Coordinates of C-alpha atoms in Angstrom, one line a residue:
M12 CA 31.1 13.5 57.6
S13 CA 33.9 13.9 55.1
H14 CA 35.7 11.5 52.8
S15 CA 38.1 14.1 51.4
H16 CA 41.1 11.9 52.2
F17 CA 39.5 9.1 50.2
V18 CA 40.6 10.7 46.9
K19 CA 44.4 10.7 47.1
T20 CA 45.1 10.6 43.4
F21 CA 43.5 11.9 40.2
T22 CA 42.5 9.7 37.4
L23 CA 43.3 10.7 33.8
A24 CA 39.8 12.1 33.6
G25 CA 40.4 14.1 36.8
I26 CA 43.7 15.5 35.5
A27 CA 42.0 16.4 32.3
L28 CA 39.3 18.2 34.2
S29 CA 41.9 20.1 36.3
L30 CA 43.9 21.2 33.2
A31 CA 40.7 22.2 31.4
G32 CA 39.2 24.0 34.4
I33 CA 38.3 27.2 32.6
G34 CA 34.8 28.6 33.2
V35 CA 32.3 26.3 34.7
P36 CA 33.9 23.0 35.8
T37 CA 32.3 19.8 34.9
A38 CA 32.1 16.5 36.8
Q39 CA 31.2 14.2 33.9
A40 CA 34.7 13.4 32.6
A41 CA 35.1 10.7 35.3
T42 CA 32.6 8.6 33.4
Q43 CA 34.7 8.4 30.3
S44 CA 37.3 5.8 31.4
I45 CA 36.8 2.2 32.5
T46 CA 39.6 0.1 33.8
M47 CA 39.9 -3.2 35.5
V48 CA 41.3 -3.7 39.0
T49 CA 42.4 -6.9 40.6
N50 CA 42.9 -7.5 44.3
S51 CA 42.3 -10.1 47.0
Q52 CA 38.8 -11.1 48.0
P53 CA 37.6 -12.1 51.5
K54 CA 36.2 -15.6 52.2
S55 CA 32.5 -16.1 52.5
N56 CA 30.6 -19.0 53.9
V57 CA 27.3 -18.0 52.2
T58 CA 27.1 -17.8 48.4
N59 CA 23.5 -17.9 47.4
S60 CA 21.0 -16.2 49.6
N61 CA 18.8 -13.1 49.6
I62 CA 20.9 -11.8 52.4
T63 CA 24.4 -13.1 52.3
S64 CA 26.4 -12.7 55.5
F65 CA 29.8 -13.7 56.8
A66 CA 32.4 -12.7 59.4
L67 CA 35.8 -11.3 58.4
T68 CA 38.8 -12.3 60.5
A69 CA 40.8 -9.4 62.0
D70 CA 43.4 -9.8 59.3
E71 CA 40.9 -9.9 56.5
L72 CA 39.1 -6.8 57.9
A73 CA 42.4 -5.0 58.1
E74 CA 43.2 -6.0 54.5
Q75 CA 39.8 -4.9 53.2
K76 CA 40.2 -1.5 54.9
K77 CA 43.7 -1.1 53.5
L78 CA 42.5 -1.9 50.0
Y79 CA 39.1 -0.1 49.9
G80 CA 38.9 2.3 52.9
D81 CA 37.2 2.0 56.2
V82 CA 33.4 1.6 55.9
T83 CA 32.8 3.2 59.4
K84 CA 33.6 6.6 57.9
T85 CA 30.4 6.4 55.8
L86 CA 28.3 4.0 58.0
V87 CA 25.1 5.4 59.4
K88 CA 24.8 3.6 62.8
L89 CA 21.2 2.2 63.1
S90 CA 20.2 -0.6 65.4
G91 CA 18.0 -2.3 62.8
T92 CA 20.3 -2.3 59.7
K93 CA 23.9 -3.3 59.0
N94 CA 24.7 -1.6 55.7
T95 CA 23.2 1.9 55.8
R96 CA 25.7 4.5 54.5
D97 CA 25.8 8.2 53.6
L98 CA 27.4 9.1 50.3
G99 CA 28.1 12.6 51.6
G100 CA 31.7 13.7 51.4
Y101 CA 32.8 11.7 48.4
Q102 CA 34.8 13.9 46.1
T103 CA 34.7 14.3 42.3
A104 CA 37.8 13.2 40.3
D105 CA 39.0 16.8 39.9
G106 CA 38.8 17.3 43.7
K107 CA 36.6 20.5 43.3
W108 CA 33.3 19.1 44.4
K109 CA 31.9 16.7 47.0
V110 CA 28.5 15.1 47.6
R111 CA 26.3 16.9 50.1
S112 CA 25.9 15.1 53.4
Q113 CA 22.6 13.6 54.6
R114 CA 21.0 13.6 51.1
L115 CA 21.8 10.2 49.6
L116 CA 21.6 7.1 51.8
R117 CA 22.2 3.6 50.6
S118 CA 21.0 0.7 52.8
D119 CA 20.0 -2.9 53.3
N120 CA 16.3 -3.6 54.1
L121 CA 14.3 -1.7 56.6
N122 CA 12.3 -4.5 58.1
K123 CA 13.9 -4.4 61.5
L124 CA 14.1 -0.6 62.1
Y125 CA 13.8 0.5 65.7
I126 CA 11.8 3.5 66.8
S127 CA 15.1 5.3 67.4
D128 CA 16.2 4.4 63.8
K129 CA 13.0 5.8 62.3
K130 CA 13.4 9.0 64.4
A131 CA 17.0 9.4 63.2
L132 CA 16.1 9.0 59.5
A133 CA 13.2 11.4 59.8
D134 CA 14.6 14.1 62.1
K135 CA 18.4 14.0 61.5
Y136 CA 18.6 12.9 57.9
H137 CA 15.3 14.3 56.7
V138 CA 14.5 11.3 54.6
T139 CA 11.3 12.0 52.6
S140 CA 11.7 9.3 50.0
V141 CA 12.4 5.6 50.4
I142 CA 13.0 3.5 47.3
D143 CA 12.9 -0.2 47.6
F144 CA 14.6 -2.3 44.9
R145 CA 13.4 -5.7 46.1
T146 CA 11.0 -8.1 44.4
P147 CA 7.4 -8.3 45.4
G148 CA 8.0 -11.6 47.2
Q149 CA 10.9 -10.2 49.2
I150 CA 8.8 -7.2 50.2
N151 CA 5.9 -9.4 51.3
S152 CA 8.1 -11.6 53.4
A153 CA 9.9 -8.7 55.1
P154 CA 8.1 -5.4 54.6
D155 CA 9.8 -2.1 55.4
Q156 CA 9.2 -0.4 58.7
A157 CA 7.8 3.0 57.6
V158 CA 9.9 6.1 58.0
P159 CA 7.7 9.0 59.3
N160 CA 6.5 11.4 56.6
A161 CA 8.4 9.5 53.9
T162 CA 6.9 8.0 50.8
N163 CA 7.9 4.4 49.9
V164 CA 8.1 3.4 46.3
N165 CA 9.0 -0.1 45.0
L166 CA 11.1 -0.4 41.9
S167 CA 12.0 -4.1 41.5
I168 CA 15.3 -4.1 39.7
L169 CA 15.3 -7.9 39.1
G170 CA 11.7 -8.2 38.0
E171 CA 9.3 -10.6 39.6
H172 CA 12.0 -12.9 41.0
A173 CA 15.5 -12.5 42.3
F174 CA 16.7 -15.9 41.1
G175 CA 20.4 -16.5 40.7
D176 CA 21.9 -19.3 38.6
D177 CA 19.6 -21.2 36.2
K178 CA 19.7 -24.7 37.7
D179 CA 19.7 -26.3 34.2
H180 CA 22.4 -23.9 32.9
P181 CA 24.6 -22.9 35.9
T182 CA 27.2 -20.2 35.3
L183 CA 30.4 -21.8 34.2
N184 CA 32.7 -19.4 36.1
P185 CA 32.4 -20.1 39.9
D186 CA 33.1 -16.4 40.6
F187 CA 29.6 -15.7 39.2
S188 CA 27.7 -18.3 41.1
G189 CA 24.8 -17.2 43.4
D190 CA 24.4 -13.4 43.6
G191 CA 27.3 -13.0 41.1
S192 CA 25.0 -14.2 38.3
F193 CA 23.1 -10.9 38.7
Y194 CA 26.1 -9.1 37.1
I195 CA 25.9 -11.1 33.9
Q196 CA 23.6 -8.8 32.0
R197 CA 20.7 -8.7 34.4
L198 CA 21.8 -5.6 36.4
E199 CA 23.1 -3.8 33.3
F200 CA 20.8 -4.9 30.4
G201 CA 17.8 -6.6 32.0
Y202 CA 14.6 -4.8 31.2
P203 CA 13.5 -4.3 34.9
A204 CA 17.0 -3.0 35.7
V205 CA 17.1 -0.5 32.8
T206 CA 13.6 0.8 33.5
G207 CA 13.9 0.7 37.2
Y208 CA 17.2 2.6 37.4
R209 CA 15.9 5.1 34.9
Q210 CA 12.9 5.8 37.1
F211 CA 15.1 5.9 40.2
L212 CA 17.5 8.6 38.7
N213 CA 14.5 10.7 37.7
M214 CA 13.0 10.4 41.1
L215 CA 16.2 11.8 42.6
L216 CA 15.7 15.0 40.5
D217 CA 12.3 15.5 42.1
N218 CA 13.3 15.3 45.8
P219 CA 14.8 18.4 47.5
Q220 CA 15.2 16.4 50.7
A221 CA 17.0 13.1 51.4
T222 CA 16.4 9.8 49.6
L223 CA 17.2 6.4 51.1
Y224 CA 17.4 3.6 48.5
H225 CA 17.8 -0.1 49.4
C226 CA 17.4 -3.8 48.5
S227 CA 17.8 -6.8 50.8
S228 CA 21.5 -6.7 51.6
G229 CA 22.3 -3.2 50.3
K230 CA 25.1 -4.5 48.1
D231 CA 24.0 -5.6 44.6
R232 CA 21.0 -3.7 43.4
T233 CA 21.8 -0.9 45.8
G234 CA 25.5 -1.2 44.9
I235 CA 24.8 -0.7 41.2
A236 CA 22.4 2.2 41.9
T237 CA 25.3 3.8 43.8
V238 CA 27.7 3.2 40.9
L239 CA 25.3 5.1 38.6
I240 CA 24.9 8.0 41.0
M241 CA 28.7 8.3 41.7
S242 CA 29.4 8.0 37.9
I243 CA 27.1 10.9 37.1
L244 CA 28.3 13.0 40.0
G245 CA 31.9 12.5 38.7
M246 CA 33.7 10.2 41.2
D247 CA 36.6 8.3 39.7
Q248 CA 36.3 4.6 39.1
Q249 CA 38.6 3.5 42.0
T250 CA 36.5 5.5 44.5
I251 CA 33.3 3.9 43.0
I252 CA 34.8 0.4 43.3
N253 CA 36.0 1.2 46.9
D254 CA 32.5 2.1 48.0
F255 CA 31.1 -1.1 46.3
M256 CA 33.6 -3.3 48.0
Q257 CA 33.0 -1.9 51.5
S258 CA 29.9 -4.0 51.8
N259 CA 32.2 -6.9 52.8
Q260 CA 33.1 -5.0 56.0
T261 CA 29.4 -5.0 56.9
G262 CA 29.1 -8.8 56.7
R263 CA 27.8 -8.9 53.2
T264 CA 29.4 -10.7 50.2
V265 CA 30.6 -8.8 47.1
K266 CA 33.5 -9.7 44.8
L267 CA 35.8 -7.5 42.7
A268 CA 35.1 -9.8 39.7
W269 CA 31.4 -8.8 39.9
I270 CA 31.9 -5.0 39.6
N271 CA 34.7 -5.5 37.0
E272 CA 32.3 -7.6 35.0
Y273 CA 29.6 -4.9 35.2
F274 CA 32.1 -2.3 33.8
R275 CA 33.4 -4.7 31.2
E276 CA 29.9 -5.4 29.8
I277 CA 29.1 -1.7 29.6
K278 CA 32.4 -0.8 28.0
Q279 CA 32.0 -3.6 25.4
N280 CA 28.5 -2.5 24.4
Y281 CA 28.6 1.3 24.9
G282 CA 32.2 2.3 25.2
T283 CA 31.8 4.5 28.3
M284 CA 29.6 4.7 31.3
E285 CA 28.5 8.1 30.2
K286 CA 27.1 6.7 26.9
Y287 CA 25.4 3.9 28.8
I288 CA 23.7 6.3 31.1
T289 CA 22.7 8.7 28.3
Q290 CA 21.7 6.3 25.7
L291 CA 20.3 3.1 27.4
L292 CA 19.1 4.7 30.6
D293 CA 17.9 7.7 28.7
F294 CA 19.2 10.1 31.4
S295 CA 20.2 13.1 29.4
Q296 CA 23.2 15.4 29.8
V297 CA 20.9 18.2 31.1
K298 CA 19.4 15.9 33.7
Q299 CA 22.9 14.8 34.7
E300 CA 24.0 18.4 35.2
K301 CA 20.8 19.1 37.2
L302 CA 21.6 16.1 39.5
R303 CA 25.1 17.5 40.1
S304 CA 23.6 20.9 40.9
M305 CA 21.4 19.2 43.5
Y306 CA 23.9 17.0 45.2
L307 CA 27.3 18.6 44.8
V308 CA 28.9 21.4 46.7
S309 CA 32.5 22.9 46.5
T310 CA 35.4 21.5 48.6
D311 CA 36.9 25.0 49.2
G312 CA 35.1 25.3 52.6
K313 CA 32.4 27.6 51.1
D314 CA 30.0 24.8 50.2
T315 CA 29.1 26.6 46.9
T316 CA 26.4 24.8 45.0
Y317 CA 27.4 23.2 41.7
P318 CA 26.2 25.4 38.9
A319 CA 22.7 24.5 37.6
P320 CA 22.4 23.8 33.9
Q321 CA 21.4 26.8 31.7
E322 CA 17.9 26.5 30.3
P323 CA 17.9 27.1 26.6
A324 CA 16.2 30.4 25.7
P325 CA 13.0 29.9 23.8
A326 CA 13.1 30.7 20.1
P327 CA 11.5 34.0 19.2
T328 CA 8.2 33.7 17.5
A329 CA 7.3 35.8 14.5
P330 CA 4.2 38.0 14.9
D331 CA 1.1 36.7 13.3
N332 CA 0.0 39.3 10.7
T333 CA -2.7 37.2 9.2
K334 CA -6.3 38.4 9.3
T335 CA -8.5 36.5 11.6
S336 CA -11.5 35.0 9.9
E337 CA -14.9 35.4 11.5
E338 CA -15.7 31.8 10.5
P339 CA -14.4 29.1 12.8
T340 CA -11.4 27.2 11.6
I341 CA -12.1 23.6 10.9
P342 CA -9.1 21.4 12.0
A343 CA -7.7 19.2 9.3
P344 CA -8.5 15.5 9.8
I345 CA -5.8 13.5 11.6
P346 CA -4.4 10.7 9.5
E347 CA -5.1 7.3 10.9
Q348 CA -1.3 6.6 11.3
A349 CA -0.7 9.9 13.1
A350 CA -3.6 9.3 15.5
N351 CA -2.0 6.1 16.6
P352 CA 1.6 6.9 17.7
Q353 CA 2.5 3.3 18.2
H354 CA 4.2 2.2 15.0
K355 CA 3.7 -1.3 13.7
T356 CA 6.3 -3.7 14.9
N357 CA 7.4 -6.8 13.0
K358 CA 5.7 -10.0 13.9
V359 CA 8.2 -12.6 14.9
K360 CA 7.1 -16.2 15.3
V361 CA 9.4 -19.0 16.5
I362 CA 9.0 -22.0 14.2
S363 CA 11.3 -24.5 15.8
T364 CA 13.8 -24.7 18.7
K365 CA 16.7 -27.2 19.2
R366 CA 19.3 -27.4 21.9
L367 CA 22.9 -27.8 20.8
H368 CA 25.9 -29.4 22.5
T369 CA 29.0 -27.8 21.0
S370 CA 32.4 -26.8 22.4
Y371 CA 33.9 -23.3 22.3
K372 CA 34.8 -23.1 18.7
Y373 CA 33.0 -20.1 17.4
H374 CA 33.8 -16.4 17.0
L375 CA 31.2 -13.6 16.3
K376 CA 31.4 -11.1 13.5
G377 CA 32.1 -7.5 14.7
H378 CA 29.5 -4.9 15.3
K379 CA 26.5 -7.1 14.5
Q380 CA 23.2 -6.6 16.4
W381 CA 22.5 -9.2 19.0
F382 CA 19.5 -9.8 21.2
K383 CA 18.3 -11.1 24.6
D384 CA 15.8 -13.4 23.0
A385 CA 15.2 -14.9 19.6
K386 CA 12.0 -12.9 19.1
L387 CA 14.3 -9.9 18.8
K388 CA 12.4 -7.8 21.3
K389 CA 15.2 -6.9 23.7
S390 CA 18.4 -5.6 22.0
L391 CA 21.7 -5.9 23.8
G392 CA 23.4 -3.5 21.4
H393 CA 26.1 -4.7 19.0
T394 CA 28.9 -7.3 19.2
P395 CA 32.4 -5.7 19.7
W396 CA 34.4 -4.8 16.6
H397 CA 37.3 -7.0 17.6
S398 CA 37.0 -9.9 20.0
H399 CA 39.0 -13.0 20.7
T400 CA 36.3 -14.5 22.9
K401 CA 35.4 -18.1 22.0
W402 CA 31.6 -18.8 22.1
R403 CA 29.6 -22.0 22.4
L404 CA 26.4 -22.6 20.6
V405 CA 23.7 -23.7 23.0
K406 CA 20.5 -23.3 21.1
V407 CA 19.2 -22.7 17.5
E408 CA 15.8 -21.4 16.6
R409 CA 14.1 -20.9 13.2
I410 CA 11.9 -17.8 13.2
K411 CA 9.5 -16.2 10.8
I412 CA 9.5 -12.4 10.3
N413 CA 6.9 -11.1 7.8
H414 CA 6.8 -14.4 6.0
K415 CA 10.6 -14.7 5.8
T416 CA 12.3 -17.5 7.6
L417 CA 15.6 -16.9 9.4
T418 CA 17.9 -18.8 11.7
Y419 CA 19.3 -17.4 15.0
Y420 CA 21.8 -19.0 17.4
Q421 CA 21.9 -18.6 21.1
V422 CA 25.6 -18.2 22.0
K423 CA 27.4 -18.5 25.4
D424 CA 30.9 -17.6 26.5
H425 CA 33.0 -19.0 29.3
A426 CA 31.6 -16.6 31.9
G427 CA 28.0 -17.6 31.1
H428 CA 27.0 -14.5 28.9
L429 CA 24.1 -15.4 26.6
A430 CA 22.9 -13.6 23.4
W431 CA 21.0 -14.3 20.2
L432 CA 22.7 -13.7 16.9
A433 CA 21.9 -14.3 13.3
K434 CA 23.4 -17.5 11.9
A435 CA 25.4 -15.6 9.3
N436 CA 27.2 -13.6 12.0
V437 CA 28.6 -16.7 13.8
M438 CA 31.9 -18.0 12.4
K439 CA 33.4 -21.4 13.1
I440 CA 37.0 -21.6 13.9
K441 CA 38.9 -24.0 11.6

C-alpha cells in the first residue's frame, strides 16, 4: 500500500534536503526541526484505562480524516485487533524515499488473534519478531496469541506498572489526565522507556524480516516507538503527528496536546529529536543510517535500496620487526582499578524530607543540571537557557554527598512536570 499522497508539502528540512541533494541523499534532516501544531480534538468517554475506547460521530470522523488522513489506508484488517497498521509507503521529507511495505507493523495487543490473523501475519507479512511493550501484569492478564515462527520479546516501556496520575498529586492540566500523564517525562525520560526503546531500535537492526511491535491499545507506547522510527527514517513532523493522531479513528484516545508535549520536552532538553535519539537513546548515526538502508526504498518506481553506511577502513598496522624471545612473556599485573571497570559513584544519603505548599513564584537558573530524584541518580539533562515558566516548590530534601550536606528542591510547573534542582538554582520572583 502507498501513502505517497500523504506528503503534499515539504518541511524546511525537506527543502534543505532537496537543495542539497548532491551525492548520497540523507533522510536525517527531518529530525532537526520541532514545531507545535494545534487542531481540534475528538470527544472521548473513557479517559483512564489500559485500553481506552470511544466512538466518533460521522462528523468527528470526517474531521479527523480531513486533519490527519484516513487510517484505513494503513490499517491491517485483522479480526482480533483494532489498531494494527503498516508503516509501509510513508515518504521521507525530501520525497525521495519511502518505507518498505510489510516490514514494520504497529499494533494493539494480540490477545484475541484469530487463526486467520495468525496465518496472515506469518504468511503474508512474514512477521518473525513480536515486541510487546506492556507491563508484566498486563501481559499476565491478557497474554499474546503466538504468531507462528515468530519470537516474542517483552520490553516494558513503563516499568513494572502502567499507572497514570499520582492520586496524591494529580496532574494539574486536565489535558494530561489518565493516559496523558505518560507524556510528562515517563515516555521520553523514564528509565524503562529510555532503555526499552534503545533495545527496541537495536532489535530492528537484527531482523531482516518483518517486526510487529505493540502495547495494549497501540497508541501511547507504540505511538512513541513509531515517532522514533519515523524520525530516524526521515519523515517530516506533520506526517509523524498525523500517524499518531490516526489512533482516534480506530476507537482509541490520543490528544494533540500529548504528542506536542513529548516534542516540547525533547526540544527543551536536547534541542532536536536527532540529538535525543543519538545522545540519550545512544542510537548512533551509523546505526540510524543502517536502519534507513534496511527499511527505505526509492520512490522513483525502481525500489532502489537506500545506500548502506560505509564501514570505516581499518587503520593499517605497522609490521612487527621486534625479535621474538624464546622465553614466554609475563603479562603485566592489572591495576586493581582497571580490573574493576565500574567506577566509584558518590554516595548520596537523604537526611531529611519536607513537603512544601507554595504558589507559582519561582524561576530556575538557566542551563543547570536537574534530576529525576533527589539522590541524583537519574539526570533529566539541563534547565533551558531562557525560560519564563513559573514553578512551584513541592518538596525540599537535605542530602549528604561525601560528608557534604546540600539542599535540593523538587519543583513542579503548571503541566505537572517534576524535577529536582539545587537550592542555589531556584530563584524567587519578587
